[in-house]
Coordinates of C-alpha atoms in Angstrom, one line a residue:
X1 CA 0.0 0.0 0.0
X2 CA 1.3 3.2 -1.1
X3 CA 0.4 5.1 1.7
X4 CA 1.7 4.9 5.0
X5 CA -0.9 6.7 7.3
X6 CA -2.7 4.5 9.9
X7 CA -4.5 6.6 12.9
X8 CA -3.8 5.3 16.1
X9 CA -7.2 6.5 17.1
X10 CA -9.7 6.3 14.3
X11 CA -12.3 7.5 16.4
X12 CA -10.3 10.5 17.1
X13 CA -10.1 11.9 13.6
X14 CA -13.6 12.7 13.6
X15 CA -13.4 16.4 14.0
X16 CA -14.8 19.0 11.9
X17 CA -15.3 22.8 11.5
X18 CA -18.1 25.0 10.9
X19 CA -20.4 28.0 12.2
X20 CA -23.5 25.5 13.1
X21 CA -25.6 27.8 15.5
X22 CA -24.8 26.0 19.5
X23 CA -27.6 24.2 21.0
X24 CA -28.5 24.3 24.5
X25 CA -27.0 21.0 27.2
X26 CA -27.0 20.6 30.2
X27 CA -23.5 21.2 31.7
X28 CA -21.4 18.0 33.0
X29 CA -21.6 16.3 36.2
X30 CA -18.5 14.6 36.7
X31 CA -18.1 11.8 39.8
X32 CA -16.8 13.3 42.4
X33 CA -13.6 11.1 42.5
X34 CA -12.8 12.7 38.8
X35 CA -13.8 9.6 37.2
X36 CA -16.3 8.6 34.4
X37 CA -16.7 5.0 34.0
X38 CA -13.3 4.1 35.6
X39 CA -11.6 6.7 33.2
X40 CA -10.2 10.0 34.6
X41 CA -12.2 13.3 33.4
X42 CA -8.7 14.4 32.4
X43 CA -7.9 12.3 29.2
X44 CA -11.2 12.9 27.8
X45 CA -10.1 16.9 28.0
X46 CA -10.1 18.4 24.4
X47 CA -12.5 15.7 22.4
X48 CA -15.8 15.8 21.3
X49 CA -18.9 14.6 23.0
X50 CA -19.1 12.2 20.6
X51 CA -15.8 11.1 20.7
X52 CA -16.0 11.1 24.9
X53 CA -18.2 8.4 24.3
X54 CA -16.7 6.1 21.9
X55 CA -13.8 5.9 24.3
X56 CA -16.1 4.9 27.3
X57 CA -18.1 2.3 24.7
X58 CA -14.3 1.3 23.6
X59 CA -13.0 1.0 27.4
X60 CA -16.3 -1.4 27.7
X61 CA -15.8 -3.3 24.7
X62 CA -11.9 -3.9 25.4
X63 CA -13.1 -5.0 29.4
X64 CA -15.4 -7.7 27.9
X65 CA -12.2 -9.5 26.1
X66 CA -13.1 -12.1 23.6
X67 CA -16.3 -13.0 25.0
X68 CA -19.0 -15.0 24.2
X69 CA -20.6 -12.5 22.2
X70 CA -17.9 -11.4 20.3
X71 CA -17.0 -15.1 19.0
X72 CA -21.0 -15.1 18.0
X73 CA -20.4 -11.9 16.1
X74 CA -16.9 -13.4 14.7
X75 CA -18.1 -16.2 12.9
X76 CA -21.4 -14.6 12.0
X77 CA -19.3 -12.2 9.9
X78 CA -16.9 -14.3 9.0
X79 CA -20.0 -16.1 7.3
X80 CA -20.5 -12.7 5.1
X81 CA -16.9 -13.3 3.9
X82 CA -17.5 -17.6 2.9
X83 CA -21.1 -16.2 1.2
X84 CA -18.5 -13.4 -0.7
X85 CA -16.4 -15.8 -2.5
X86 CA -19.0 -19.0 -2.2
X87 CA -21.0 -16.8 -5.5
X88 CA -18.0 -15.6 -7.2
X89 CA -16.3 -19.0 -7.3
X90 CA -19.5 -20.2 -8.5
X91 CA -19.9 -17.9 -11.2
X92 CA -17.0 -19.2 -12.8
X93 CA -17.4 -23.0 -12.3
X94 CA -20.9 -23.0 -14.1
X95 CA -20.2 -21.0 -16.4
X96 CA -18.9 -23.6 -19.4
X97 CA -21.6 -25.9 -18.9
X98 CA -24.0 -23.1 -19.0
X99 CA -22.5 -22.0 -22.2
X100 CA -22.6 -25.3 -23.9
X101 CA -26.9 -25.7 -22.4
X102 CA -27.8 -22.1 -23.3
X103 CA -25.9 -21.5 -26.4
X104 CA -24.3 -18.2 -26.4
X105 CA -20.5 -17.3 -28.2
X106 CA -17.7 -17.7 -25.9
X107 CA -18.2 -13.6 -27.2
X108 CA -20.8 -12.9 -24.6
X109 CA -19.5 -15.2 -21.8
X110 CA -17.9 -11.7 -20.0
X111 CA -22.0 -10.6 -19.5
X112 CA -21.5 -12.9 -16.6
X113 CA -18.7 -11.3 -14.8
X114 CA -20.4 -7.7 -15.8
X115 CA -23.7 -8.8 -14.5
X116 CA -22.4 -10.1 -11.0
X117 CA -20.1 -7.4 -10.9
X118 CA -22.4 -4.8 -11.6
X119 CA -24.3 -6.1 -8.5
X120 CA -21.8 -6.2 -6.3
X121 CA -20.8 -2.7 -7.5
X122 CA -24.3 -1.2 -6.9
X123 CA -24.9 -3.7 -3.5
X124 CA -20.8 -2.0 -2.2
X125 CA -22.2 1.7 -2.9
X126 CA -26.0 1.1 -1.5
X127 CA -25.5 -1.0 1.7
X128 CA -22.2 0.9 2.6
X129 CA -24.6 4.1 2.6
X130 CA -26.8 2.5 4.6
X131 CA -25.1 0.6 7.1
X132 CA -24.4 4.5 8.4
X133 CA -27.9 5.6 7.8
X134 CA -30.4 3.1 9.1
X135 CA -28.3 1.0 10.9
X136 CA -25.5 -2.3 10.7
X137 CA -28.5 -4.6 11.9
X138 CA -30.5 -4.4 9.5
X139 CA -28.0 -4.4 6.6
X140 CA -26.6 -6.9 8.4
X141 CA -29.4 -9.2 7.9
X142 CA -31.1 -7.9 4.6
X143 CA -28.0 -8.7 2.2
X144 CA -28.1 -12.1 3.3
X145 CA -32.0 -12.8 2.7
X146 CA -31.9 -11.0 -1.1
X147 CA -28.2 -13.2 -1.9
X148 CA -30.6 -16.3 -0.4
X149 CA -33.9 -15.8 -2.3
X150 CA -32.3 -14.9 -6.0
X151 CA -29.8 -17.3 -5.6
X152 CA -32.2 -20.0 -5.1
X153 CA -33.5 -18.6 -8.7
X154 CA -30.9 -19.2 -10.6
X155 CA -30.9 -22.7 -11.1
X156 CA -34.0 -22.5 -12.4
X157 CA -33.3 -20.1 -15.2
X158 CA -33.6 -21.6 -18.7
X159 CA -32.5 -18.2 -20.6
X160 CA -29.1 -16.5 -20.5
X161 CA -30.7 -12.8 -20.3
X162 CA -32.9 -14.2 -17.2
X163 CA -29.8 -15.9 -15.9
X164 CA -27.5 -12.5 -16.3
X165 CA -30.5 -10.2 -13.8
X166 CA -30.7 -12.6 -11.6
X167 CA -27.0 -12.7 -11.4
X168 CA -26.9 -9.3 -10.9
X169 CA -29.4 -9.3 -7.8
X170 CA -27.6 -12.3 -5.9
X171 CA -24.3 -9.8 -6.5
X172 CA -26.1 -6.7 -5.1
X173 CA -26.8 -9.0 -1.8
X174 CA -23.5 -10.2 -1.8
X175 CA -21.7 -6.6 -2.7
X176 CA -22.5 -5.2 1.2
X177 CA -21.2 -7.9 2.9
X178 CA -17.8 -7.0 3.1
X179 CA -18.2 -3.5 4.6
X180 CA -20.9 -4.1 6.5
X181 CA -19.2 -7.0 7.9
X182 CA -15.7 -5.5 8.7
X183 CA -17.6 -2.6 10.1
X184 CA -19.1 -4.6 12.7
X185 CA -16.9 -6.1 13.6
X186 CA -14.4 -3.6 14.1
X187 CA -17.0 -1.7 16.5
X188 CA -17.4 -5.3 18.5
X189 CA -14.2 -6.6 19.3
X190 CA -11.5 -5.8 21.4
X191 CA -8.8 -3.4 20.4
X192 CA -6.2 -5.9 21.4
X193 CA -7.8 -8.7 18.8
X194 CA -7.8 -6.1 15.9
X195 CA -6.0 -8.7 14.2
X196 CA -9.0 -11.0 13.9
X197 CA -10.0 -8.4 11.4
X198 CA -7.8 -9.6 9.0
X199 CA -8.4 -13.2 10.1
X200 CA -12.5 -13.3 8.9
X201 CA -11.3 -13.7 5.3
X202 CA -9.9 -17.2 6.5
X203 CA -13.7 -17.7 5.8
X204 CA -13.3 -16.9 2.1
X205 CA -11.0 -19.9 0.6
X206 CA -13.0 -22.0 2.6
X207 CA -15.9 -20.9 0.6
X208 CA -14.2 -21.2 -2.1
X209 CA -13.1 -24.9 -1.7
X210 CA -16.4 -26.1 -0.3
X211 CA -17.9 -24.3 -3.5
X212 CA -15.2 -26.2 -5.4
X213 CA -16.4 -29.2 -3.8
X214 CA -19.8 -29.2 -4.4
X215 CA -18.8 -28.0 -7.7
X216 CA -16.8 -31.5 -8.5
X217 CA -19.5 -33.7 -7.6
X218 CA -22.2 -32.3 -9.5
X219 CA -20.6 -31.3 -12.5
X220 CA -18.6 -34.0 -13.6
X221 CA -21.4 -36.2 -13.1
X222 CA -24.2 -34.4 -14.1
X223 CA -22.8 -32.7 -17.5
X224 CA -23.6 -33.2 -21.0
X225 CA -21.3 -35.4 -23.2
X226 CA -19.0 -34.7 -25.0
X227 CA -18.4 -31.7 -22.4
X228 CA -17.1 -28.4 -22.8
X229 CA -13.5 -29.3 -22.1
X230 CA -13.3 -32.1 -24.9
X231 CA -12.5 -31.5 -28.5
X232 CA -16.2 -31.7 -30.3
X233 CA -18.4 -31.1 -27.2
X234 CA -22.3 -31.8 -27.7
X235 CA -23.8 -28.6 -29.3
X236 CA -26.7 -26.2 -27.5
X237 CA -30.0 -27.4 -28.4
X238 CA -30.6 -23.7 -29.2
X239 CA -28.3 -23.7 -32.4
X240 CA -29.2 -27.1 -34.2
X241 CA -32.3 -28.4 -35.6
X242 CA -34.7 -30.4 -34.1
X243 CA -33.7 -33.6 -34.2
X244 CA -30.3 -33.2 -33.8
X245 CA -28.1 -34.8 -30.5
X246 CA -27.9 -31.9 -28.3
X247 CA -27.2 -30.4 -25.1
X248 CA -30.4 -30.6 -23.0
X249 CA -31.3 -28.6 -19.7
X250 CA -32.3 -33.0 -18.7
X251 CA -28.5 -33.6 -19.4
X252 CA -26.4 -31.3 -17.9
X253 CA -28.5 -30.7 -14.3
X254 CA -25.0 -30.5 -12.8
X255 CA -24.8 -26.4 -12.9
X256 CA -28.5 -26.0 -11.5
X257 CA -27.7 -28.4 -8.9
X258 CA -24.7 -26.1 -7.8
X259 CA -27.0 -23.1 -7.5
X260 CA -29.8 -24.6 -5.6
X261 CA -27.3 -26.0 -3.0
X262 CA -25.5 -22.7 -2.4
X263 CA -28.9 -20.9 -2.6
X264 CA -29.9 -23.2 0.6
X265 CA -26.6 -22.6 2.2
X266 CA -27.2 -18.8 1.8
X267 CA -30.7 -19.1 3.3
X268 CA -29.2 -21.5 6.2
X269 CA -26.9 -18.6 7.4
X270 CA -29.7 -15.8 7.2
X271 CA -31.5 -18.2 9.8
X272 CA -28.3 -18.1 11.5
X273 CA -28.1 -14.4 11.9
X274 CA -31.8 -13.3 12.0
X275 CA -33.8 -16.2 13.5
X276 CA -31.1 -17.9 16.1
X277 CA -28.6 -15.0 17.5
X278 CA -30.1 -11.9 18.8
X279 CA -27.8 -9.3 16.8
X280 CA -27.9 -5.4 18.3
X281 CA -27.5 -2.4 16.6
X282 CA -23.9 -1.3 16.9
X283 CA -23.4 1.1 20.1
X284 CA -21.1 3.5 18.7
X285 CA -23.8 3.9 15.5
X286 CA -26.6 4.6 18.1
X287 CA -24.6 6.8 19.9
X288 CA -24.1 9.0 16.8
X289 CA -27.4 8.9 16.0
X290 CA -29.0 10.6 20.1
X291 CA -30.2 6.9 20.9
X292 CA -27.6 7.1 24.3
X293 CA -30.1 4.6 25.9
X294 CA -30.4 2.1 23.5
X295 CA -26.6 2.1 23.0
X296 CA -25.9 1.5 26.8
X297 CA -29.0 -1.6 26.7
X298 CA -26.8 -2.9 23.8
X299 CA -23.5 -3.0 26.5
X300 CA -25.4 -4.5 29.4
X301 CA -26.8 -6.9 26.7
X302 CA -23.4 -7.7 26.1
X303 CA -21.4 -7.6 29.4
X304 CA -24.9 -10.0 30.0
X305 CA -24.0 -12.6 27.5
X306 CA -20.4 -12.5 28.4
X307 CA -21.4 -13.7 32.1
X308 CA -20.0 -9.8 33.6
X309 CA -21.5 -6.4 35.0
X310 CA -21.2 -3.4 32.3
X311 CA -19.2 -0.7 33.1
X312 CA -20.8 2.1 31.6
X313 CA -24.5 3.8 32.7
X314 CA -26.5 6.3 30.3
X315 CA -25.6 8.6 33.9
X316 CA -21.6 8.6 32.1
X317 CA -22.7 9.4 29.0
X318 CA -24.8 12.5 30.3
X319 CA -21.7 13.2 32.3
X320 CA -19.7 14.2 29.3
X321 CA -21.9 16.7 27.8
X322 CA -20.4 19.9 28.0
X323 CA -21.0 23.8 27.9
X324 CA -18.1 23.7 26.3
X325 CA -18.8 21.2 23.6
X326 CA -22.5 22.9 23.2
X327 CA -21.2 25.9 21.9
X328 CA -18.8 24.6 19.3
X329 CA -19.6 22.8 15.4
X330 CA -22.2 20.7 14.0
X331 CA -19.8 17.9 14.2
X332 CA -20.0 17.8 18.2
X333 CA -23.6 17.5 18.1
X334 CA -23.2 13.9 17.2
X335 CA -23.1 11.7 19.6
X336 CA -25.2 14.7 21.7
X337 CA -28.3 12.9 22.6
X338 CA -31.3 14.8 23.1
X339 CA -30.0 17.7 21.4
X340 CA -29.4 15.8 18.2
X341 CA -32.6 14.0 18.3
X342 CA -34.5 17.8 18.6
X343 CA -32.7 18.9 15.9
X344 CA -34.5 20.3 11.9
X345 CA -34.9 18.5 9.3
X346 CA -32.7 21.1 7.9
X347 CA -30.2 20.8 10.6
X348 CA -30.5 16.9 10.1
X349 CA -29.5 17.3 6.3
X350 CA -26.7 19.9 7.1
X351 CA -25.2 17.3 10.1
X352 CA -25.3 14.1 7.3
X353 CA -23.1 16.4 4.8
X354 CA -20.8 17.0 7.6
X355 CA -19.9 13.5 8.3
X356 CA -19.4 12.8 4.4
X357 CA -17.0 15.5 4.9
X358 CA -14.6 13.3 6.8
X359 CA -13.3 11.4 3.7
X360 CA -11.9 14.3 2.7
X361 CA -11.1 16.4 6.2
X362 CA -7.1 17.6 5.2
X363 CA -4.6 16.1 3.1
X364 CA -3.9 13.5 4.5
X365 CA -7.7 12.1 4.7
X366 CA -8.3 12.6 1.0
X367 CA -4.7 11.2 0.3
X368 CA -6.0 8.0 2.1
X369 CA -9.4 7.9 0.9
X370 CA -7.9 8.4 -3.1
X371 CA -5.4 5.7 -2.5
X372 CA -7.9 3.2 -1.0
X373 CA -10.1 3.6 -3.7
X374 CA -7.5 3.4 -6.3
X375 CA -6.1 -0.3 -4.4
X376 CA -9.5 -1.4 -4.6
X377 CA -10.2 -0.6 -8.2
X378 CA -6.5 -2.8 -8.6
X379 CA -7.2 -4.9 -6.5
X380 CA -10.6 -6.3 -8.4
X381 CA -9.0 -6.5 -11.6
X382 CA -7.2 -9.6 -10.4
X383 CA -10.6 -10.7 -8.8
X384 CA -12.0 -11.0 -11.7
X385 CA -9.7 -12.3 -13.7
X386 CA -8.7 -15.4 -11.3
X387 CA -12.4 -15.9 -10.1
X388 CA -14.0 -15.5 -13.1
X389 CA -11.8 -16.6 -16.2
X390 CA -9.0 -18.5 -14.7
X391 CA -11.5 -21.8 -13.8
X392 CA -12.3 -21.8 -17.4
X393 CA -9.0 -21.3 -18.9
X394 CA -7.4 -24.1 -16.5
X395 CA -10.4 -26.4 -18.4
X396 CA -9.3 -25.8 -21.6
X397 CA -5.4 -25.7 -21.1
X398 CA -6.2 -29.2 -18.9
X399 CA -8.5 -30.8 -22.1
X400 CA -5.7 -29.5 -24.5
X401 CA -3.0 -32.1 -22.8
X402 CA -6.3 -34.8 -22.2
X403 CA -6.9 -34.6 -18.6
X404 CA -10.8 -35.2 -17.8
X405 CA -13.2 -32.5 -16.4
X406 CA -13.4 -34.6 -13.1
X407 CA -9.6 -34.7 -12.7
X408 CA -9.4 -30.8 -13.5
X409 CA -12.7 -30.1 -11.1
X410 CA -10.3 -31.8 -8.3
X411 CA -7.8 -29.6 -9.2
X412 CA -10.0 -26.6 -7.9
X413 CA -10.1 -27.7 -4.7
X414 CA -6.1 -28.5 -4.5
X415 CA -6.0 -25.2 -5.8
X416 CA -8.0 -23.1 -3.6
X417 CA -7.8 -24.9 -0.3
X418 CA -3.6 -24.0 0.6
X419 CA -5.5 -20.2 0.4
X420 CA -6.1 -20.8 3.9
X421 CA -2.9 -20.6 4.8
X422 CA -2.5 -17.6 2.6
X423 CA -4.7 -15.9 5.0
X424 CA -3.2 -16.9 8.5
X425 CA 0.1 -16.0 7.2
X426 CA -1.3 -12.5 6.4
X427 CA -2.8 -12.1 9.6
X428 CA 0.8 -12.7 11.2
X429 CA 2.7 -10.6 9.4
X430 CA -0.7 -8.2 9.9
X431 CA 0.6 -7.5 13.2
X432 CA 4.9 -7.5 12.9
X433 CA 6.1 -4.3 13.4
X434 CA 8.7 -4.2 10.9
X435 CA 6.4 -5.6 8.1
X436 CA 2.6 -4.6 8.9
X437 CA -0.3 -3.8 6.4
X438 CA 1.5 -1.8 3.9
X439 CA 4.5 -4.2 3.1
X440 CA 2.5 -7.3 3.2
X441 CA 0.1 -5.9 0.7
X442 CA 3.2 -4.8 -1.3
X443 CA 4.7 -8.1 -1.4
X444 CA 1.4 -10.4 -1.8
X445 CA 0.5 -8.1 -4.7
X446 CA 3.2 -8.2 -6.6
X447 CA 3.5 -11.8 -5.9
X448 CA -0.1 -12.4 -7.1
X449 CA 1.0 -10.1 -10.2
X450 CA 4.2 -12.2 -11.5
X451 CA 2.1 -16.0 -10.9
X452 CA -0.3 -14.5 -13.7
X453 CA 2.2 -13.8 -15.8
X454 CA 4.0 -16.6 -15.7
X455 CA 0.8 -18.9 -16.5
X456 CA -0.2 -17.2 -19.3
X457 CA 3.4 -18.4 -20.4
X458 CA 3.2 -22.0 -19.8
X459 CA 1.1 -25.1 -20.0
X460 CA 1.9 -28.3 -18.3
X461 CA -0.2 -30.0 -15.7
X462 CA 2.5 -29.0 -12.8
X463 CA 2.6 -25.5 -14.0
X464 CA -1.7 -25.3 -14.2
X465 CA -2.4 -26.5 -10.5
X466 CA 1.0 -24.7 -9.2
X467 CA 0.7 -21.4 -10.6
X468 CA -3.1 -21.1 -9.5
X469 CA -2.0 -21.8 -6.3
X470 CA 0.3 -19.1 -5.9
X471 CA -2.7 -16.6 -7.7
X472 CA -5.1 -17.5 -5.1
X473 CA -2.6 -18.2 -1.9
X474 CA -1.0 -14.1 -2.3
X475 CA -4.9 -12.8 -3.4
X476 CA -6.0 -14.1 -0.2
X477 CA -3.2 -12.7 2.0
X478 CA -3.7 -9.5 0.3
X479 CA -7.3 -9.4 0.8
X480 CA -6.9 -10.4 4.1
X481 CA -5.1 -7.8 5.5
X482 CA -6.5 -5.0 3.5
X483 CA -10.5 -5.5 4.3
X484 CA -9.1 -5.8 7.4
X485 CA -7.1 -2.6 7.7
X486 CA -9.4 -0.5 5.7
X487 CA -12.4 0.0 8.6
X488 CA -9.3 0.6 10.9
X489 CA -8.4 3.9 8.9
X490 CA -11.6 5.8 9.0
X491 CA -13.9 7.4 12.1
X492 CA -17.0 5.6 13.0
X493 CA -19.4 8.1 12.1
X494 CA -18.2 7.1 8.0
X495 CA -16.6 3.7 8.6
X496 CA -19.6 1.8 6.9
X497 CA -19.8 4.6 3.8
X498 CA -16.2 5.0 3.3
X499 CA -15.7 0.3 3.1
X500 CA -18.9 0.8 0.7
X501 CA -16.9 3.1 -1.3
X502 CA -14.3 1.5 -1.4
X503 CA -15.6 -1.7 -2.8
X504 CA -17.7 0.1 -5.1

């Protein structure tokens, strides 16, 4: 990563200026001993009322550890990352026999990629909005149920035009996961275990592989023949006469099989997160909204399922409004309470652009923010490419030296499984001193950079499954650590609209 600046305290950089007329709050009543939740009136000197609390909600969040409910919220998340790469591995295992069934020129095969990416790209930019406007539960929860109900769909699409929207729907489902996921998890765990951050992509080579899996023993099996991969495969149905041997939806089940099982799967975590754990609106996102009392019932809810007393009281958060901090900008009104709540419409509207603002708050937030959009843009061109194109090239380079689909379906989960590894390594040098985010990303990139190279090069069956390997092992360190690092970087108040940007 080119750029080298990493807050210490995201949730300090959230200051603005401007002439927003003062509102009127009561003055502070500080504990006699100088203390407001076991943190000494002193250090909180100098920060915004909003900002006051988010150290009192982190303080809280850092005494409850690893708890109970932050391993619930871990592998619920981590669940957004397997779904992530579960669809866009699939994409690019069905799409030869769905070519040979359907009938369209290897000319139109990209409308695939362009139509799931075109849904992730709207689904990055619309849930990353709203994950700061409405809420992280309820994004939380909604992207999963629209990725479970049109992936379901697909398998039962008998046209590629049908085939290409519905594609694009399951990707706008799929496209918030990632940064409403890392947001929520940021704003749940544990300074100390920031590194788990960067761990939740373990989830996504697993989804790959299990996709791979499921993949191999439908497709094989349950494919027309001749296949795709052999020399004359059977033709589409749609381009001969009637009459003629052909490629029949009867005959080649395999693909549709592949959908409705990773449909289910989708639908089975949605139960997960909605129906069997009792997810709470993040604290720090109802605190910058005026809802102090629901954010401290989402703390005692936590310290509760974590078997320990909460800390913090809606009496401390009261205790840190200031007459100070009443007279100041529009930015200290969040995270105010009632005075935010009583604010216009108008005043409303005029607070929201504030907090876009903070993308772009000095040169060296808009330097960030540029060069985090620009890593992402990069970053997605070898997505593609590896998850969308490099499953059917490996067919073709493996028919053209006469290994068998099943043998080269096997392959993909050889392939994609060692990722795993990929990710744990990122995750430890994640947290070296000497190495960090930015060189790791420097080195797994151009890592991930040369192995393409090279394969376009060569063709031998040691060369195929090795070279993929490599691809996929560096892509998932780098992704690893830089979804992980990227909610790090920016303040609460935009953490969920400036991920969404980003992946849009």
């Amino acid at each position: 990563m080119a750029s080298s600046y990493e807050p210490k305290d995201p949730e300090k950089e959230a200051h603005l200026s401007s002439d927003f007329p003062p509102y009127d709050v009561e003055p502070a009543h500080h504990a006699p001993n100088g203390l407001i939740a076991g943190i000494p009136a002193a250090e909180l000197e100098g920060l915004t009322v909003y900002e006051k609390k988010c150290v009192l909600i982190n303080r809280e969040i850092d005494n409850n550890g690893m708890g109970r409910y932050q391993w619930y919220i871990w592998c619920l998340c981590g669940f957004g990352y397997f779904l992530d790469l579960l669809w866009a591995q699939a994409f690019g295992l069905v799409l030869s026999p769905l070519e040979q069934e359907l009938g369209f020129s290897g000319k139109s095969s990209g409308n695939i990629s362009v139509a799931f990416s075109s849904g992730l790209t709207a689904g990055a930019f619309v849930w990353g909005m709203l994950v700061d406007i409405v809420g992280r539960r309820w994004a939380f929860n909604l992207t999963c149920l629209i990725s479970a109900a049109f992936g379901l769909g697909l398998g039962a699409r008998n046209s590629y035009p049908a085939f290409l929207v519905v594609t694009a729907f399951v990707g706008f489902g799929i496209g918030g996961n990632i940064p409403i996921d890392t947001t929520i998890c940021l704003e749940f765990i544990p300074q100390n275990r920031r590194f788990l951050l960067a761990l939740l992509s373990l989830f996504q080579p697993v989804g790959v592989a299990i996709c791979s899996a499921i993949a191999y023993g439908f497709i094989p099996k349950y494919s027309c023949s001749p296949n795709f991969s052999e020399a004359k495969p059977l033709p589409s149905c749609a381009n001969v006469a009637a009459g003629v041997a052909c490629c029949t939806r009867a005959s080649n089940m395999g693909w549709r099989y592949l959908m409705f099982t990773l449909g289910a799967i989708t639908l089975g975590i949605f139960i997960l997160r909605f129906v069997m754990f009792n997810f709470k609106e993040s604290p720090k996102f109802l605190v910058y909204r005026g809802f102090d009392d629901k954010a401290v019932e989402v703390l005692q809810h936590i310290a509760k399922t974590n078997n320990r007393p909460c800390g913090v009281t809606k009496e401390d958060f009261e205790a840190l409004t200031t007459e100070q901090d009443s007279t100041v900008s529009r930015t200290e009104l969040l995270g105010a309470g009632k005075a935010q709540l009583q604010t216009t419409m108008r005043e409303k509207f005029f607070i929201e652009g504030a907090r876009y603002k903070l993308l772009f708050k000095g040169w060296q937030m808009s330097r960030l923010t540029l060069l985090v959009w620009l890593t992402y843009i990069c970053d997605f061109w070898g997505f593609t490419l590896a998850g969308t194109y490099l499953p059917t090239i490996l067919a073709l380079k493996n028919g053209a030296i006469s290994l068998t689909l099943k043998f080269t379906y096997r392959t993909y989960i050889a392939i994609y499984t060692p990722a795993i590894f990929g990710v744990l390594l990122g995750g430890l040098m994640y947290a070296l001193p000497n190495v960090g985010r930015k060189w790791t990303m420097v080195f797994s990139s151009g890592m991930m950079g040369i192995s393409i190279f090279v394969f376009s090069a060569v063709n031998t069956e040691a060369s195929n499954i090795g070279l993929n390997v490599m691809e996929y092992f560096f892509q998932s360190m780098f992704n690893a650590v830089l979804y992980g690092w990227t909610p790090e970087v920016f303040p609460a108040p935009i953490r969920g609209t400036a991920c969404g940007l980003a992946s849009f």
